[in-house]
CSV table of C-alpha atoms in Angstrom, one decimal:
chain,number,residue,atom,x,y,z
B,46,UNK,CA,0.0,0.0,0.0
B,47,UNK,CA,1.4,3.1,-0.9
B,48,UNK,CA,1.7,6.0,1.5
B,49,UNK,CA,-0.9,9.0,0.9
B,50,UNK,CA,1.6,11.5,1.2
B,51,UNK,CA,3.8,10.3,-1.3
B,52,UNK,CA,0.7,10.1,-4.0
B,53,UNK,CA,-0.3,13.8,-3.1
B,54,UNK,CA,3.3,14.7,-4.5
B,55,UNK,CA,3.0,12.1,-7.5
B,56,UNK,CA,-0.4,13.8,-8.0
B,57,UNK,CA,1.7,16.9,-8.6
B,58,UNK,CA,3.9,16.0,-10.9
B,59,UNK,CA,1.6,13.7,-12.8
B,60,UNK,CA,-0.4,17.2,-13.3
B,61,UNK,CA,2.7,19.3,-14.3
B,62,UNK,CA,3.0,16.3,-17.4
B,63,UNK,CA,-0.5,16.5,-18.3
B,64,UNK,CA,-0.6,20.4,-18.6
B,65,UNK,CA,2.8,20.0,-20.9
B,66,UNK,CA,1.0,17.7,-23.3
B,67,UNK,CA,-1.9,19.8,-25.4
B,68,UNK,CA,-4.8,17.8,-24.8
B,69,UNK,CA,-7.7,20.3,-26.8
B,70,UNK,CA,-10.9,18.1,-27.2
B,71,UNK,CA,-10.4,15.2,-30.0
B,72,UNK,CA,-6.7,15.4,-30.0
B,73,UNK,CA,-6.0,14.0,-26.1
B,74,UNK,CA,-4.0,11.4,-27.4
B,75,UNK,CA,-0.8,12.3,-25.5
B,76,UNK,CA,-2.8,12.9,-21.9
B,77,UNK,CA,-3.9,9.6,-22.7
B,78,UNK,CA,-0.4,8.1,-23.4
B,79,UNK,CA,0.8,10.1,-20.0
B,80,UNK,CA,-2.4,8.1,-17.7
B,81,UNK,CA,-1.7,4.9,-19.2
B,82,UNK,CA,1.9,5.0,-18.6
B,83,UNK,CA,1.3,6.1,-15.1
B,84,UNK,CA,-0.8,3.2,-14.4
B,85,UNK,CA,1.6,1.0,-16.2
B,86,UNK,CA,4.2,2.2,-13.6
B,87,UNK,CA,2.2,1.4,-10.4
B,88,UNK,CA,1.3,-1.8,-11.9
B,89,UNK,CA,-2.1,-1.4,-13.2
B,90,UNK,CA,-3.5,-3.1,-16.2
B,91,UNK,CA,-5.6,-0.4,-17.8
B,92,UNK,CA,-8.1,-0.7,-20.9
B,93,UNK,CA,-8.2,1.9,-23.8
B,94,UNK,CA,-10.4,3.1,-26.5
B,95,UNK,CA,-10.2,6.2,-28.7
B,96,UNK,CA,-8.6,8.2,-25.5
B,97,UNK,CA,-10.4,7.2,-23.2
B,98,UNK,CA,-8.8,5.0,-20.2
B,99,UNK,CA,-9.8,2.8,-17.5
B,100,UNK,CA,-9.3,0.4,-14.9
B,101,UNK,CA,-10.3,-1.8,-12.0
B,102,UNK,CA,-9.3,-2.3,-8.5
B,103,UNK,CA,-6.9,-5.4,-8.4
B,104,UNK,CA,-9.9,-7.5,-6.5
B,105,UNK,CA,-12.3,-6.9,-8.2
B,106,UNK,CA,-15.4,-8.5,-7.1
B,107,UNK,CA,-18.6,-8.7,-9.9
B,108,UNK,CA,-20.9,-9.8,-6.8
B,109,UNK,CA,-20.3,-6.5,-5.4
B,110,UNK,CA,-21.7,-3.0,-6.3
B,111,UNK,CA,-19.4,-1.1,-8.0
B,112,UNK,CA,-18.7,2.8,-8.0
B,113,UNK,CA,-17.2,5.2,-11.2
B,114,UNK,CA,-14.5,7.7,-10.1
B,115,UNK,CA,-14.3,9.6,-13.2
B,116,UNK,CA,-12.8,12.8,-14.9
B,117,UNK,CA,-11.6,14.1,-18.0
B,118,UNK,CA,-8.1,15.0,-19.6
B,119,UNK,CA,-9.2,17.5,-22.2
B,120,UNK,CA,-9.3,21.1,-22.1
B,121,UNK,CA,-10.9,24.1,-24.2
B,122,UNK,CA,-8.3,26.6,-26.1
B,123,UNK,CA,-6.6,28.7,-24.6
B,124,UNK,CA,-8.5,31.8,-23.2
B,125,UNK,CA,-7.0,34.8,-25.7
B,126,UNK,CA,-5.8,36.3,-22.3
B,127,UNK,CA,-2.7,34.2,-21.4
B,128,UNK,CA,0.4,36.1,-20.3
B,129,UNK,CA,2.0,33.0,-19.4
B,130,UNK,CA,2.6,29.8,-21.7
B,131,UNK,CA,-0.5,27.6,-21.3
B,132,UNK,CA,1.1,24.4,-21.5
B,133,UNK,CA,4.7,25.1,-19.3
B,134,UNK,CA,3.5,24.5,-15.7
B,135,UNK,CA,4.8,27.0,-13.5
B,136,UNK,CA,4.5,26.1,-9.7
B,137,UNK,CA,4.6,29.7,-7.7
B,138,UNK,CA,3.1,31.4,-4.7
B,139,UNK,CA,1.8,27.9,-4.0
B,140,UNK,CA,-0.4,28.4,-7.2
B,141,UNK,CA,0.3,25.6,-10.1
B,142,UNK,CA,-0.6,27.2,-13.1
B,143,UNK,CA,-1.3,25.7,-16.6
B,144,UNK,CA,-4.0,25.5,-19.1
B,145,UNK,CA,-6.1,22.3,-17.4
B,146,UNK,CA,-5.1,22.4,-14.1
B,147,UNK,CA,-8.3,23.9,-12.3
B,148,UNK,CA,-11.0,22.4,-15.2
B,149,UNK,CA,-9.9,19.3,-15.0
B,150,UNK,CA,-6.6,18.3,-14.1
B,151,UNK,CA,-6.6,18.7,-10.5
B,152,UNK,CA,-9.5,16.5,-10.1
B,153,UNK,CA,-8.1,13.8,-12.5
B,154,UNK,CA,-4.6,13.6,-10.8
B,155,UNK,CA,-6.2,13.5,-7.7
B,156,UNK,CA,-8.9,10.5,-8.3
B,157,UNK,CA,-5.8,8.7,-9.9
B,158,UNK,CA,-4.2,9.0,-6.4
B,159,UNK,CA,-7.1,7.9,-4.5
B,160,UNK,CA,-7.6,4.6,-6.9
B,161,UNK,CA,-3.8,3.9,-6.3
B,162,UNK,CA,-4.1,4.5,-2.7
B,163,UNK,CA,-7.3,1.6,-2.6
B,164,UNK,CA,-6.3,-0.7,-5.9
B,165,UNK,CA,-5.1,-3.4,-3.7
B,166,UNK,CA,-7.3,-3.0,-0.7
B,167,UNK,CA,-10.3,-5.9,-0.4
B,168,UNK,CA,-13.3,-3.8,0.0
B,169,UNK,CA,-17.1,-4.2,0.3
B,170,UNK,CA,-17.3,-1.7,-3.5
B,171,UNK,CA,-15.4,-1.9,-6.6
B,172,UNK,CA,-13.8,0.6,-8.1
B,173,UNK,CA,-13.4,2.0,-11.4
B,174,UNK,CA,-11.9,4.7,-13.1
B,175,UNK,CA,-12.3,6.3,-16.3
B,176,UNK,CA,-10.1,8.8,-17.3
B,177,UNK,CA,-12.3,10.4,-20.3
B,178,UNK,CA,-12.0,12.5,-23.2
B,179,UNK,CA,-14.4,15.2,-25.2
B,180,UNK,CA,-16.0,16.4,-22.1
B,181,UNK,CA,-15.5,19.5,-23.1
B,182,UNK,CA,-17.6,19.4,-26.3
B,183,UNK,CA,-19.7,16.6,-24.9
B,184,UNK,CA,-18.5,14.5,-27.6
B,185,UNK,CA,-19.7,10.6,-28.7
B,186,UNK,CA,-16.0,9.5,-28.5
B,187,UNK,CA,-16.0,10.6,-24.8
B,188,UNK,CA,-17.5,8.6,-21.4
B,189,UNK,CA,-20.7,7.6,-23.7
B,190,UNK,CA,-18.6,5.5,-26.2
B,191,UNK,CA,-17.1,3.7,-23.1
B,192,UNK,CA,-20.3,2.9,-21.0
B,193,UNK,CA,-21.1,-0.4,-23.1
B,194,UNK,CA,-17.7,-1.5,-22.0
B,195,UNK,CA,-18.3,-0.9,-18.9
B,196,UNK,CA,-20.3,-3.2,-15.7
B,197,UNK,CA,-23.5,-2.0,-14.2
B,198,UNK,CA,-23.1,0.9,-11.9
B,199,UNK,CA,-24.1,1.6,-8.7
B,200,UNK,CA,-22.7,5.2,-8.1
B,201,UNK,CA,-20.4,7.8,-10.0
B,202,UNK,CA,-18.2,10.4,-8.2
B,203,UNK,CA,-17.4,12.7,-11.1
B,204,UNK,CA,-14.5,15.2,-10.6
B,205,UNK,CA,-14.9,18.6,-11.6
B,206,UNK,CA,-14.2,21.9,-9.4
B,207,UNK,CA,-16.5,22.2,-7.0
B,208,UNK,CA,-14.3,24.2,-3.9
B,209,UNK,CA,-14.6,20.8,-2.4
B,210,UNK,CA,-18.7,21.2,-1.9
B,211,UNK,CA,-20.7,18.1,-3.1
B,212,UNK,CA,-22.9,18.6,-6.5
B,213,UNK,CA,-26.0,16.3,-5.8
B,214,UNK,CA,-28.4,17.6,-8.7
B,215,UNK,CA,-27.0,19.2,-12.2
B,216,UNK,CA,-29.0,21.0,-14.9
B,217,UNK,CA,-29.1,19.6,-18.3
B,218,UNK,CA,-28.7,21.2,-21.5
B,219,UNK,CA,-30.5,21.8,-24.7
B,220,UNK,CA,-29.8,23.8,-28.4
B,221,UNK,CA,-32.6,24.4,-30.2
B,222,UNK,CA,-32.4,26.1,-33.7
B,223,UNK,CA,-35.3,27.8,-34.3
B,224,UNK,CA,-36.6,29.2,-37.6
B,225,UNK,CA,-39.7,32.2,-38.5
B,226,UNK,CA,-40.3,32.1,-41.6
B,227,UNK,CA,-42.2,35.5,-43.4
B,228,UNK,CA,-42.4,36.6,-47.1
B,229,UNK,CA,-39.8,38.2,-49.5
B,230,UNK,CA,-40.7,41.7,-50.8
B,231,UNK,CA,-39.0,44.8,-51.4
B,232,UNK,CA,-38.3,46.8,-48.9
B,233,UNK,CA,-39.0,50.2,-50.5
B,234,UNK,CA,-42.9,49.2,-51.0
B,235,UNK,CA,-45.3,47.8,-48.6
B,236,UNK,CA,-44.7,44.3,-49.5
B,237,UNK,CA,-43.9,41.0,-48.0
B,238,UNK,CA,-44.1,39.8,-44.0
B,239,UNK,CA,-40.7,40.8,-42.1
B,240,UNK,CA,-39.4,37.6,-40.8
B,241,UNK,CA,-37.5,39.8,-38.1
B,242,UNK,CA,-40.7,41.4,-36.8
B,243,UNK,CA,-42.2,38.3,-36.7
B,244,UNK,CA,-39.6,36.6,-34.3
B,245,UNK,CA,-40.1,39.6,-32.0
B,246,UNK,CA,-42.7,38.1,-30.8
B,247,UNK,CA,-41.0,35.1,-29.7
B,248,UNK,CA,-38.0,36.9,-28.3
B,249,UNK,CA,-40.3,39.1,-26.1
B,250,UNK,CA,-41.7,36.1,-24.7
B,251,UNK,CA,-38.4,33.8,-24.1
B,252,UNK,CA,-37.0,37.5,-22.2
B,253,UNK,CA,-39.6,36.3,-19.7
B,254,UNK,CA,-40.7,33.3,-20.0
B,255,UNK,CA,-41.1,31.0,-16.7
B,256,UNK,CA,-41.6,27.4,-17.2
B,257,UNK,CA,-44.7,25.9,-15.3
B,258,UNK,CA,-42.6,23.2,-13.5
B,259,UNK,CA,-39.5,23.9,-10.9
B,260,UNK,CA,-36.9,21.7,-8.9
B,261,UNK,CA,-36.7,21.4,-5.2
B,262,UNK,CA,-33.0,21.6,-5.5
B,263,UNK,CA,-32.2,23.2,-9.0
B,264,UNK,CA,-35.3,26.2,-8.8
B,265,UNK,CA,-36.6,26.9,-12.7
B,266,UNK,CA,-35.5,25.9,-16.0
B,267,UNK,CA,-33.8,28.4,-17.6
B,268,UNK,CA,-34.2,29.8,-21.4
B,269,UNK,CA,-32.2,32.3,-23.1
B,270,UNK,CA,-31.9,33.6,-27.0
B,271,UNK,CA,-28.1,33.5,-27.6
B,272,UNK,CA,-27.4,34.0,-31.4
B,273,UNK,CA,-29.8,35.5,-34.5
B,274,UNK,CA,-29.4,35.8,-37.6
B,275,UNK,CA,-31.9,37.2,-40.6
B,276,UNK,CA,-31.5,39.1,-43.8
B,277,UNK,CA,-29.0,39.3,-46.7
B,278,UNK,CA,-29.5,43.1,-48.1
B,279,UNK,CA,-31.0,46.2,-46.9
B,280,UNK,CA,-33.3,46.5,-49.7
B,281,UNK,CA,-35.3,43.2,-49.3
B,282,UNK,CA,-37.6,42.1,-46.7
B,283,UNK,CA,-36.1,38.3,-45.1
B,284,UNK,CA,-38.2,35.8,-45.5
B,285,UNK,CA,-36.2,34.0,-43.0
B,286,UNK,CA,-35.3,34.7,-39.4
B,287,UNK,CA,-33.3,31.9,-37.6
B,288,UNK,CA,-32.0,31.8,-33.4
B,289,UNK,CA,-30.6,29.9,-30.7
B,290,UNK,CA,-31.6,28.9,-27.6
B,291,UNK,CA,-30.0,27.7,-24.5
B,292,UNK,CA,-32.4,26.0,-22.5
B,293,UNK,CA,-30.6,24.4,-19.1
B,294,UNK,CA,-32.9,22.4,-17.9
B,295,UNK,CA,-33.3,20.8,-14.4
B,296,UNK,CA,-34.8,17.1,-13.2
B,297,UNK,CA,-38.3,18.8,-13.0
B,298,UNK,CA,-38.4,18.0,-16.7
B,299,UNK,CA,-37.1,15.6,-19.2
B,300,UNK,CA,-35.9,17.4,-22.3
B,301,UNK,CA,-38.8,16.3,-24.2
B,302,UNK,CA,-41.1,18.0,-21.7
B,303,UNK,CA,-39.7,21.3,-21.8
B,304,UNK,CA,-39.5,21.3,-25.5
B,305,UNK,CA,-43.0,20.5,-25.6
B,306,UNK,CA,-43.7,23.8,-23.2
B,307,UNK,CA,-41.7,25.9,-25.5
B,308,UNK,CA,-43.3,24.7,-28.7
B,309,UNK,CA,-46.7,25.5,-27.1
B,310,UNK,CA,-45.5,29.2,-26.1
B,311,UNK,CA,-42.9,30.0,-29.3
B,312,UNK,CA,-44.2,30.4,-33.4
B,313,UNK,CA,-41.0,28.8,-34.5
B,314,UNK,CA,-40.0,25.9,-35.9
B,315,UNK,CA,-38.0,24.1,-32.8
B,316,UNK,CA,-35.3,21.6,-34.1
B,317,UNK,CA,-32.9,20.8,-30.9
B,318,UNK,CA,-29.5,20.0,-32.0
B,319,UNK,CA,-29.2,17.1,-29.1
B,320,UNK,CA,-31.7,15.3,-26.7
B,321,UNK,CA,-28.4,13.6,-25.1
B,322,UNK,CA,-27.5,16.2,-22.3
B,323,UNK,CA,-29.9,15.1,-19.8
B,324,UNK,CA,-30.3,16.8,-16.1
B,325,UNK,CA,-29.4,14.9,-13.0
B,326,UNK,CA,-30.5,14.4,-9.2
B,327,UNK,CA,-29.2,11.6,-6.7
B,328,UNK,CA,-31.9,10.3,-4.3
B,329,UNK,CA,-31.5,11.6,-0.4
B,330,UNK,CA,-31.1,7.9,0.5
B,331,UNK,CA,-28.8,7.2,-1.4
B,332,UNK,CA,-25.3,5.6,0.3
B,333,UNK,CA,-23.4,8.4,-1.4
B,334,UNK,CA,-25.6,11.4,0.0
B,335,UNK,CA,-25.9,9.8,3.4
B,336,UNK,CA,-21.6,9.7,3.2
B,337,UNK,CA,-22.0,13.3,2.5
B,338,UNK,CA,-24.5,14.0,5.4
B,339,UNK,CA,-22.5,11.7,7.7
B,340,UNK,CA,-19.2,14.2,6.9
B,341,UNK,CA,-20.6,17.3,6.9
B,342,UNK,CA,-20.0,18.1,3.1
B,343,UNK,CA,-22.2,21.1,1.9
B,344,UNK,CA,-24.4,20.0,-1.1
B,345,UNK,CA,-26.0,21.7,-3.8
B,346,UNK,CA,-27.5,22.0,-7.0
B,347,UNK,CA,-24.9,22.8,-10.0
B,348,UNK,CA,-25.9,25.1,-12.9
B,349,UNK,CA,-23.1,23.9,-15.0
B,350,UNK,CA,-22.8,20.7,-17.7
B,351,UNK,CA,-20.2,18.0,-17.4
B,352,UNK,CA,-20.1,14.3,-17.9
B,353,UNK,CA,-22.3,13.4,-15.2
B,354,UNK,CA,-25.2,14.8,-18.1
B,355,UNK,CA,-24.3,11.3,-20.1
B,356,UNK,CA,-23.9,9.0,-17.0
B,357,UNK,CA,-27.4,7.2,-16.7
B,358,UNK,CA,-26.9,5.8,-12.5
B,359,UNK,CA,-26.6,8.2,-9.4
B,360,UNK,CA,-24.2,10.4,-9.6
B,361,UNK,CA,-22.2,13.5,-7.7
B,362,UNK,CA,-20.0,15.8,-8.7
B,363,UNK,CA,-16.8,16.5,-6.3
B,364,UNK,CA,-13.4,18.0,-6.5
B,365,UNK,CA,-10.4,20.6,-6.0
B,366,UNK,CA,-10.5,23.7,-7.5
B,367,UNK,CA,-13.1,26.3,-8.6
B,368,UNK,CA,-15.1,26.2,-11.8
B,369,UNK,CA,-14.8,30.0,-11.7
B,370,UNK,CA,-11.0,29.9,-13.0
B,371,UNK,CA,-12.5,27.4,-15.2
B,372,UNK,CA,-11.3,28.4,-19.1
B,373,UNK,CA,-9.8,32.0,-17.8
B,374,UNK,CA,-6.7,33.6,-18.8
B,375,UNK,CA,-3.5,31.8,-16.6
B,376,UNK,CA,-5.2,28.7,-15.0
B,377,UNK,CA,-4.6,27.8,-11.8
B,378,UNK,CA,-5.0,25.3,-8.7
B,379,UNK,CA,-3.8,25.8,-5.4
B,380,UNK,CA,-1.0,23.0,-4.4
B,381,UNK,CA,-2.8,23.1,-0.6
B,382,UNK,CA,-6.4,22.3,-3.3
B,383,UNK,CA,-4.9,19.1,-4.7
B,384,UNK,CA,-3.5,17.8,-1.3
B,385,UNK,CA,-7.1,18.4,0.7
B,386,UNK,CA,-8.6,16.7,-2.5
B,387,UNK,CA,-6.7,13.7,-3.1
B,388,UNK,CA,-7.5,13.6,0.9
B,389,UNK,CA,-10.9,14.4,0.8
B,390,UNK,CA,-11.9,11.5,-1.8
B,391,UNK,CA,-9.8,8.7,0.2
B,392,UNK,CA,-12.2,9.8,3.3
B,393,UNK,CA,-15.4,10.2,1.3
B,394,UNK,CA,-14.8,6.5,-0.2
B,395,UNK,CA,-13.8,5.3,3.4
B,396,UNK,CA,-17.0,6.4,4.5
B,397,UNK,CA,-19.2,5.7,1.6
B,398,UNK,CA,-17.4,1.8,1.9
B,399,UNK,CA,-18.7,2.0,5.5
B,400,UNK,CA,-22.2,2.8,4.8
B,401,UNK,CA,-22.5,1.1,1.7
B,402,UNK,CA,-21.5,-2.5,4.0
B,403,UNK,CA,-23.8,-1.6,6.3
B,404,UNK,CA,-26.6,-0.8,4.5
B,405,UNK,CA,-26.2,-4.2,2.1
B,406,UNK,CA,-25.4,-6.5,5.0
């Protein structure tokens, strides 16, 4: 069994690798080289597809409820802001800086170093963790194309940058394009129906529009216009007037539903882009909430997307770092954040381990 101190540090410099291999979404190959040699060195068989890795506890026990530890190795561009090179980690005022460190290196490194710490350890849960790619574009080729691979789960603790607060509910997210269509004429006479003037309408009521429905833990769905486009010259009336919406969406509603509402409400045609992005909301009873309870850990309801949107079983969201340095100029984690991470996770699974044998005996 490896000592917990000495993974913190490995933790750190596994980090400091991954933020000097460009790992943009679709091209994570060498993050993904970087995790599978790391396993390879603590000797840990790991499995592979597209970039995506995993791996089991040595013990592993199909009788027994498992439980996903996952993050992903990606990262956006680089904000436009950067005074400092992106991908040269630079380790000062106890700040380690690099583009992935906060969203979602830290987290990564330090789920890595929790699995390590209990691979060999017999214990009433399996482990498993995934190490996935395209989060950041919610692509196919990320933790969805992996899933079918993958046993039956009883729980996921996904990392992202929570401040260390536990994520129990998570909004979902839908695109819809929509399209008003009026009538071509010339804009000098009194001809045709102005597609823009049309959409007005529409726009008015998406400013305030209140769905019927709302979460205990998430409050209302929320809607907004984001992008519209119309018109080709100034001398002809559009016929067409096309926009965007952003409709986060909490576990009050399926997608379908709150599509339904708009389509009821709106004059345009509603197309959404994806029905994949679904919200999520872990019962109170569940082990991993009672864990939570049992330690103190404030909970909440997250406004933001992340992989836990395409993970169909119970799920949280838990980690080091703060989704506000998410994707800003000169990334950054604090070195104290990964520590009290890497040991916050070995005492939340310590716990949940506890309660989980209790519970099932």
């Amino acid at each position: 069994m490896e000592a917990l101190e000495n993974l913190k540090f490995e933790a750190i410099d596994l980090l400091k690798a991954l933020i000097s291999a460009p790992s943009l979404s679709k091209m994570e190959d060498k993050t993904a080289d970087l995790i599978q040699a790391f396993f390879e060195g603590k000797g840990i068989k790991s499995h592979r597809k597209g970039n995506n890795i995993w791996a089991f506890n040595r013990h592993f026990d199909p009788s027994l409820p498992t439980l996903l530890l996952n993050s992903h190795h990606d990262t956006v561009k680089p904000n436009q802001g950067y005074t400092l090179d992106p991908y040269s980690p630079l380790e000062k005022d106890g700040k380690l800086f690099g583009l992935g460190s906060n969203d979602a290196g830290g987290c990564l490194v330090s789920l890595m170093a929790t699995f390590v710490y209990y691979y060999e350890k017999v214990m009433p849960v399996n482990l498993l963790i995934v190490a996935s790619a395209e989060e950041e574009i919610s692509g196919r080729g990320g933790i969805e194309s992996v899933l079918s691979d993958l046993p039956v789960l009883d729980a996921a603790i996904v990392g992202e940058p929570t401040l260390l607060k536990m994520a129990v509910a998570e909004k979902g997210l839908m695109v819809i394009d929509a399209v008003v269509n009026g009538v071509a004429g010339h804009a000098a006479r009194e001809e045709g129906t102005n597609a823009i003037y049309e959409t007005l309408t529409d726009l008015l009521t998406i400013k305030d529009f209140k769905f019927k429905k709302e979460s205990l833990f998430l409050g209302p769905n929320k809607v907004s216009a984001t992008i519209i486009n119309a018109g080709s010259q100034h001398n002809v009336v559009p016929d067409k007037c096309t926009y965007t919406l952003d409709v986060r969406v909490t576990d009050a509603y399926t997608l379908e539903e709150a599509l339904e509402e708009l389509k009821m409400n709106l004059k345009a045609k509603l197309t959404p882009r994806s029905l994949r992005l679904k919200s999520s909301f872990i019962v109170d009873n569940h082990p991993m909430v009672l864990t939570a309870k049992k330690m103190g850990l404030e909970m909440y309801g997250s406004p933001t997307l992340s992989d836990q949107a395409l993970i169909p079983y119970p799920s949280v969201k838990i980690g080091p770092g703060d989704s506000a340095r998410s994707h800003t100029a000169d990334e950054f984690i604090y070195i104290d954040e990964l520590k009290e991470g890497i040991s916050l996770y070995v005492t939340l699974l310590e716990n949940y381990f506890s309660i989980t044998k209790r519970t099932t005996q």
